[in-house]
PDB file of C-alpha atoms in Angstrom:
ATOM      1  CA  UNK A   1      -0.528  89.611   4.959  1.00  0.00           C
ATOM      2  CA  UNK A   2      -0.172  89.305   1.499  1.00  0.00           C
ATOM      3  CA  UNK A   3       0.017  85.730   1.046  1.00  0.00           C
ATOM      4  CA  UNK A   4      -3.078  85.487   3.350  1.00  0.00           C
ATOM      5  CA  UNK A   5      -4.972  87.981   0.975  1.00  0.00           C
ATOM      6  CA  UNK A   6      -3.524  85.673  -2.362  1.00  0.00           C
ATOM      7  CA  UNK A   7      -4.248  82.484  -0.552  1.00  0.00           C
ATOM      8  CA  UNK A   8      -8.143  84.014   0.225  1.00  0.00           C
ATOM      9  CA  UNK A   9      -8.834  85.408  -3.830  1.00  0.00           C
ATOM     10  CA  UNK A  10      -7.573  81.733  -4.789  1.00  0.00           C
ATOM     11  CA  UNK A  11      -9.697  79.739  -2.506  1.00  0.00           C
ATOM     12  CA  UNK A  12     -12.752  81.627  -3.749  1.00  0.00           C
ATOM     13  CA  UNK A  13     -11.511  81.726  -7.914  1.00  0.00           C
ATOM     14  CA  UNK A  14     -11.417  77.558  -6.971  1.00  0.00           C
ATOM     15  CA  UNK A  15     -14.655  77.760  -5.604  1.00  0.00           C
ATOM     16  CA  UNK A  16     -15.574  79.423  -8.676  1.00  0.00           C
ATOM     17  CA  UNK A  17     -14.084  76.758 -10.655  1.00  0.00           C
ATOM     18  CA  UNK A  18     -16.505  74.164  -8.573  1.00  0.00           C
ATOM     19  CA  UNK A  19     -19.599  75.803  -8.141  1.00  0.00           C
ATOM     20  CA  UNK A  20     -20.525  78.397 -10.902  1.00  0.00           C
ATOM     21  CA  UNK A  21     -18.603  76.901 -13.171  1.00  0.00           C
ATOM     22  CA  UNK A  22     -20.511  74.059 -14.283  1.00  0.00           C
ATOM     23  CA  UNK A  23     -23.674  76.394 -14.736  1.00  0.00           C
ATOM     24  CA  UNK A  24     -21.829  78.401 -16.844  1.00  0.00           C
ATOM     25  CA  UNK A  25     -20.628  75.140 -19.440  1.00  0.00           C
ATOM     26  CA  UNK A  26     -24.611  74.413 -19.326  1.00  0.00           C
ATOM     27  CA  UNK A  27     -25.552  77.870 -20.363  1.00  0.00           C
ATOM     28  CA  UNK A  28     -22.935  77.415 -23.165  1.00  0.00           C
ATOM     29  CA  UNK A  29     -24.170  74.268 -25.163  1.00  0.00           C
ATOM     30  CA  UNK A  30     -27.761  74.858 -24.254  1.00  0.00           C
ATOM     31  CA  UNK A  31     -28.775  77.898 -23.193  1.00  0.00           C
ATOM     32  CA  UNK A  32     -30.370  80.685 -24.310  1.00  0.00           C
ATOM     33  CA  UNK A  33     -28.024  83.620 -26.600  1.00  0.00           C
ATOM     34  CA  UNK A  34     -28.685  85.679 -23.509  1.00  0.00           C
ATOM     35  CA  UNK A  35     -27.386  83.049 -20.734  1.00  0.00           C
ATOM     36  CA  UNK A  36     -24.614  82.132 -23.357  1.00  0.00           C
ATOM     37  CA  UNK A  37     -23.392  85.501 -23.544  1.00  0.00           C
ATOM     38  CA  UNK A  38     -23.472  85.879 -19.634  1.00  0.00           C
ATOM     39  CA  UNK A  39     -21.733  82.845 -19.519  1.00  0.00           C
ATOM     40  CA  UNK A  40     -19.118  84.076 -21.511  1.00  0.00           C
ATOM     41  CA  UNK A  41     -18.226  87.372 -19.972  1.00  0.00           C
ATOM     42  CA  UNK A  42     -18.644  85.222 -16.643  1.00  0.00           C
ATOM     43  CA  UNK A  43     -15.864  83.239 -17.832  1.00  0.00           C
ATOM     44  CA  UNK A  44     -13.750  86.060 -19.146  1.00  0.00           C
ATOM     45  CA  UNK A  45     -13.415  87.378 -15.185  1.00  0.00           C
ATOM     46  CA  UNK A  46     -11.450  83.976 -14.476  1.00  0.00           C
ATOM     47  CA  UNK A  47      -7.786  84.439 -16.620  1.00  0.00           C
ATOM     48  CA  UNK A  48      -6.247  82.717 -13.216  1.00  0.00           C
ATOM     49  CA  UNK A  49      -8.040  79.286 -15.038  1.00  0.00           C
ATOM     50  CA  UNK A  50      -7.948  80.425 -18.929  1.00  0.00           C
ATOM     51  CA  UNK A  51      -5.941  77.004 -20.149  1.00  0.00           C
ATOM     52  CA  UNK A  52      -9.228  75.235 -18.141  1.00  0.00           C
ATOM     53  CA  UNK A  53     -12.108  77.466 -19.715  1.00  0.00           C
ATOM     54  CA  UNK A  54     -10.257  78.208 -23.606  1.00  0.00           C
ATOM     55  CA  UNK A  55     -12.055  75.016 -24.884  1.00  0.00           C
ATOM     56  CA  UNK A  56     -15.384  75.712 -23.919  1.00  0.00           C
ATOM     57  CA  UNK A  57     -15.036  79.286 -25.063  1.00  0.00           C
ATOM     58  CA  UNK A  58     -13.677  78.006 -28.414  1.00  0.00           C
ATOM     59  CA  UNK A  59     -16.787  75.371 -28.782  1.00  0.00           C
ATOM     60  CA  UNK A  60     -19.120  78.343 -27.609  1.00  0.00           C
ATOM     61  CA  UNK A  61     -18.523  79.529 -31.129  1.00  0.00           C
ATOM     62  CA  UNK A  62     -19.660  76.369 -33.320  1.00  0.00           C
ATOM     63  CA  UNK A  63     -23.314  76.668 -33.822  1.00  0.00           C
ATOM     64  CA  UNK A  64     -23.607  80.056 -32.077  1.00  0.00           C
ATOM     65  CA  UNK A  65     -25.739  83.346 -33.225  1.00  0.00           C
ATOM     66  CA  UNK A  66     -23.329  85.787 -34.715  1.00  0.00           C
ATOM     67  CA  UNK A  67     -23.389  87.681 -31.454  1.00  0.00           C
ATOM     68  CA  UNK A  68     -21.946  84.745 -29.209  1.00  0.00           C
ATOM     69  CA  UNK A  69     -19.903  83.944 -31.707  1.00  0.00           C
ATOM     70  CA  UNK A  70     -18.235  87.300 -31.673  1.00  0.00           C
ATOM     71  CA  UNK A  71     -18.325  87.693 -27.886  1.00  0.00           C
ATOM     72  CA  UNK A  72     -16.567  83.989 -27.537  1.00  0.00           C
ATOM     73  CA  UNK A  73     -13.581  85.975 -29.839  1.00  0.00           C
ATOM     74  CA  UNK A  74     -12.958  88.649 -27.749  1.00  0.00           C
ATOM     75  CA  UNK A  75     -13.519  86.633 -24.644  1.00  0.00           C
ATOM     76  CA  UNK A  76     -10.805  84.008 -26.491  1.00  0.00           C
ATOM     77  CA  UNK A  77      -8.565  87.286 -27.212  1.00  0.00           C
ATOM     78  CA  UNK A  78      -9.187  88.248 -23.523  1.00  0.00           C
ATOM     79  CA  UNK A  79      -7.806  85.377 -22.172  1.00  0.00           C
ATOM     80  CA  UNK A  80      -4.713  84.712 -24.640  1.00  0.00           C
ATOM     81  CA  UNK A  81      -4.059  81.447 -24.730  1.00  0.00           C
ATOM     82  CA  UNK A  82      -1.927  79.668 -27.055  1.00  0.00           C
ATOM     83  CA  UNK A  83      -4.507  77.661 -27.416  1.00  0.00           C
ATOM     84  CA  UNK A  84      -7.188  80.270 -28.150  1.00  0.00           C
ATOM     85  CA  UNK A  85      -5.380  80.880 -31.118  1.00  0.00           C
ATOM     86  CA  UNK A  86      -5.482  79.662 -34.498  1.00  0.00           C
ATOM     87  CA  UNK A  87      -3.014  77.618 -35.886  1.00  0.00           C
ATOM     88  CA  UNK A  88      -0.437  79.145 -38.168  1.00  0.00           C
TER      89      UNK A  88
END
């Protein structure tokens, strides 16, 4: 049924959330530009969680090459947040 398929995606975007995702906030303050940007695009997959991973995204930019810094924007714009904007 449909709330069995729904039920199934959200069990494994939650396992997501526990497993990979800590990886993924490691890669981001102190991985490699590479892993960073993988990181990143990992994280862009997951909208179901964006008001969990905007933070990170938005720190992923502080410090960054130019290149992480740009893909943390679009991944930022990808998830459209009101928090992943600026203030106005």
């Amino acid at each position: 049924t449909r709330s069995e398929a729904w039920r199934s995606w959200y069990g494994g975007a939650q396992r997501w959330l526990r497993e990979e995702f800590p990886d993924l906030q490691a890669a981001l303050r102190g991985g490699t530009n590479e892993a960073a940007t993988r990181a990143l695009l990992r994280m862009a997959r997951y909208r179901v969680f964006r008001h969990e991973l905007v933070d990170h995204v938005a720190r992923a930019r502080s410090g960054a090459s130019e290149h992480v810094s740009g893909v943390a924007c679009a991944v930022l714009g990808h998830l459209a947040t009101p928090a992943s904007s600026p203030p106005s």
